[in-house]
Amino acid sequence: MRRERRVLTVGALIARGAARLARARVFFGHGTDNAHDESAALVLHALGLPHSGSAALYRRRVGRLAEQRVRQLLTRRIRERIPAGYLTGVTWFAGARIEIDPRVLIPRSPMAELIERRFAPWIEPDHRLRLHRHHVRARFAACTGGCGRYLG
């Protein structure tokens, strides 16, 4: 007798992937900082789905071949310990999509959070430094030589 296969959704694949990544104790911090976000990046890439989608996207059913692509990508992430961005060729930084390859250092999220908050609470909306009451006259962008290409 044939066993009936349970149909999975995008959201269920992300949850399964997050559980696998957590069990495997992979390191996060190269574009994501937790198993769920890392799994979402891998699942959405494997399925060719947009990075930001509606709730309906996560309820979308996934076929057997698509599920296999997701499983293979997650397995590679776990076995080879390669960050998701290097596997997919894309990372996100402060809401911007950036194409990368293994020559690029993936930006860390704490800097993105500062940028997204416009450096609050240290810099006021009128660009005054809150701590020293000086105006911001210059900005410094640090990169270690292999910055990705901004696709904003």
CSV table of C-alpha atoms in Angstrom, one decimal:
chain,number,residue,atom,x,y,z
A,1,MET,CA,0.0,0.0,0.0
A,2,ARG,CA,1.3,3.5,-0.9
A,3,ARG,CA,1.7,5.9,1.9
A,4,GLU,CA,0.2,9.3,1.2
A,5,ARG,CA,2.7,12.1,1.2
A,6,ARG,CA,1.9,15.2,3.3
A,7,VAL,CA,2.0,18.4,1.3
A,8,LEU,CA,4.4,21.0,2.7
A,9,THR,CA,4.1,24.7,2.6
A,10,VAL,CA,6.9,27.3,2.3
A,11,GLY,CA,6.5,28.2,6.0
A,12,ALA,CA,6.7,24.5,7.0
A,13,LEU,CA,9.9,24.1,5.0
A,14,ILE,CA,11.4,27.1,6.7
A,15,ALA,CA,10.5,25.8,10.1
A,16,ARG,CA,11.9,22.4,9.3
A,17,GLY,CA,15.1,23.9,8.0
A,18,ALA,CA,15.5,26.1,11.1
A,19,ALA,CA,15.2,23.0,13.3
A,20,ARG,CA,17.8,21.2,11.2
A,21,LEU,CA,20.2,24.2,11.4
A,22,ALA,CA,19.7,24.5,15.2
A,23,ARG,CA,20.3,20.8,15.7
A,24,ALA,CA,23.5,21.0,13.6
A,25,ARG,CA,24.7,24.0,15.6
A,26,VAL,CA,25.8,25.9,12.6
A,27,PHE,CA,27.2,29.4,13.3
A,28,PHE,CA,25.1,32.4,12.3
A,29,GLY,CA,26.3,36.0,11.9
A,30,HIS,CA,27.2,36.2,8.2
A,31,GLY,CA,24.1,38.0,7.1
A,32,THR,CA,21.6,36.4,9.6
A,33,ASP,CA,21.8,35.8,13.3
A,34,ASN,CA,19.4,32.9,13.9
A,35,ALA,CA,18.3,29.6,12.4
A,36,HIS,CA,14.9,30.8,11.2
A,37,ASP,CA,16.3,33.7,9.1
A,38,GLU,CA,19.1,31.5,7.7
A,39,SER,CA,16.5,28.8,6.8
A,40,ALA,CA,14.2,31.4,5.2
A,41,ALA,CA,17.1,32.7,3.1
A,42,LEU,CA,17.9,29.2,1.9
A,43,VAL,CA,14.4,28.0,1.3
A,44,LEU,CA,13.3,31.2,-0.6
A,45,HIS,CA,16.4,31.0,-2.7
A,46,ALA,CA,15.9,27.3,-3.5
A,47,LEU,CA,12.3,27.9,-4.5
A,48,GLY,CA,13.0,31.1,-6.5
A,49,LEU,CA,10.7,33.1,-4.3
A,50,PRO,CA,11.1,36.8,-3.3
A,51,HIS,CA,12.9,37.7,-0.1
A,52,SER,CA,10.0,39.7,1.2
A,53,GLY,CA,6.6,38.3,0.5
A,54,SER,CA,3.1,38.4,1.9
A,55,ALA,CA,1.7,35.9,4.4
A,56,ALA,CA,0.2,34.0,1.5
A,57,LEU,CA,3.7,33.2,0.2
A,58,TYR,CA,4.3,31.2,3.4
A,59,ARG,CA,1.1,29.2,3.0
A,60,ARG,CA,2.0,28.3,-0.6
A,61,ARG,CA,2.3,24.5,-1.2
A,62,VAL,CA,5.6,23.1,-2.3
A,63,GLY,CA,6.1,20.1,-4.7
A,64,ARG,CA,8.3,17.2,-4.2
A,65,LEU,CA,11.1,18.4,-6.5
A,66,ALA,CA,11.2,21.8,-4.9
A,67,GLU,CA,11.3,20.2,-1.5
A,68,GLN,CA,14.3,18.2,-2.6
A,69,ARG,CA,16.1,21.3,-3.8
A,70,VAL,CA,15.5,22.9,-0.4
A,71,ARG,CA,16.7,19.8,1.4
A,72,GLN,CA,19.9,19.6,-0.7
A,73,LEU,CA,20.7,23.3,-0.1
A,74,LEU,CA,20.2,22.9,3.7
A,75,THR,CA,22.3,19.8,3.7
A,76,ARG,CA,25.1,21.6,2.0
A,77,ARG,CA,24.9,24.4,4.5
A,78,ILE,CA,25.1,22.0,7.4
A,79,ARG,CA,27.8,19.7,6.0
A,80,GLU,CA,30.1,22.3,4.5
A,81,ARG,CA,29.4,25.0,7.1
A,82,ILE,CA,29.2,27.6,4.2
A,83,PRO,CA,27.1,30.7,5.2
A,84,ALA,CA,23.8,31.0,3.3
A,85,GLY,CA,25.0,34.1,1.4
A,86,TYR,CA,27.8,32.3,-0.2
A,87,LEU,CA,25.5,29.4,-1.2
A,88,THR,CA,22.9,31.7,-2.7
A,89,GLY,CA,25.2,34.5,-4.0
A,90,VAL,CA,23.0,37.1,-2.3
A,91,THR,CA,22.9,38.8,1.1
A,92,TRP,CA,20.8,41.6,2.5
A,93,PHE,CA,22.3,44.5,4.4
A,94,ALA,CA,20.1,47.3,5.9
A,95,GLY,CA,17.3,46.4,3.5
A,96,ALA,CA,19.5,46.4,0.4
A,97,ARG,CA,20.1,43.3,-1.8
A,98,ILE,CA,23.8,42.7,-2.4
A,99,GLU,CA,25.3,40.1,-4.7
A,100,ILE,CA,28.3,38.4,-3.2
A,101,ASP,CA,30.7,35.5,-3.7
A,102,PRO,CA,33.3,33.9,-1.4
A,103,ARG,CA,35.7,36.7,-1.9
A,104,VAL,CA,33.4,39.2,-0.2
A,105,LEU,CA,33.1,39.6,3.6
A,106,ILE,CA,29.4,39.5,4.5
A,107,PRO,CA,28.4,42.6,6.4
A,108,ARG,CA,27.4,42.0,10.0
A,109,SER,CA,23.9,42.8,11.2
A,110,PRO,CA,24.6,45.2,14.2
A,111,MET,CA,26.0,47.8,11.7
A,112,ALA,CA,22.8,47.4,9.5
A,113,GLU,CA,20.6,48.0,12.5
A,114,LEU,CA,22.5,51.2,13.3
A,115,ILE,CA,22.1,52.4,9.7
A,116,GLU,CA,18.4,51.5,9.6
A,117,ARG,CA,17.8,53.5,12.8
A,118,ARG,CA,19.9,56.4,11.3
A,119,PHE,CA,22.4,55.9,14.2
A,120,ALA,CA,19.7,56.8,16.8
A,121,PRO,CA,20.0,57.5,19.7
A,122,TRP,CA,23.4,58.9,19.2
A,123,ILE,CA,22.6,61.2,16.2
A,124,GLU,CA,19.4,63.4,16.3
A,125,PRO,CA,17.3,63.7,13.2
A,126,ASP,CA,18.8,67.2,12.6
A,127,HIS,CA,22.2,65.4,12.4
A,128,ARG,CA,23.5,66.7,15.8
A,129,LEU,CA,25.5,64.2,17.9
A,130,ARG,CA,23.6,63.7,21.0
A,131,LEU,CA,26.6,62.9,23.2
A,132,HIS,CA,28.8,65.8,22.3
A,133,ARG,CA,26.4,68.3,20.7
A,134,HIS,CA,28.6,68.6,17.6
A,135,HIS,CA,27.3,68.5,14.1
A,136,VAL,CA,28.1,65.4,12.0
A,137,ARG,CA,30.6,66.7,9.4
A,138,ALA,CA,31.9,63.5,7.9
A,139,ARG,CA,31.0,59.8,7.6
A,140,PHE,CA,33.3,56.9,7.4
A,141,ALA,CA,32.5,53.7,5.6
A,142,ALA,CA,34.7,50.8,6.6
A,143,CYS,CA,35.2,47.9,4.2
A,144,THR,CA,37.9,45.3,4.2
A,145,GLY,CA,38.4,45.2,0.5
A,146,GLY,CA,35.8,42.8,-0.9
A,147,CYS,CA,32.5,44.7,-0.6
A,148,GLY,CA,29.6,43.3,-2.6
A,149,ARG,CA,27.8,45.2,-5.3
A,150,TYR,CA,24.9,47.2,-4.1
A,151,LEU,CA,21.8,46.6,-6.1
A,152,GLY,CA,19.4,48.9,-4.3
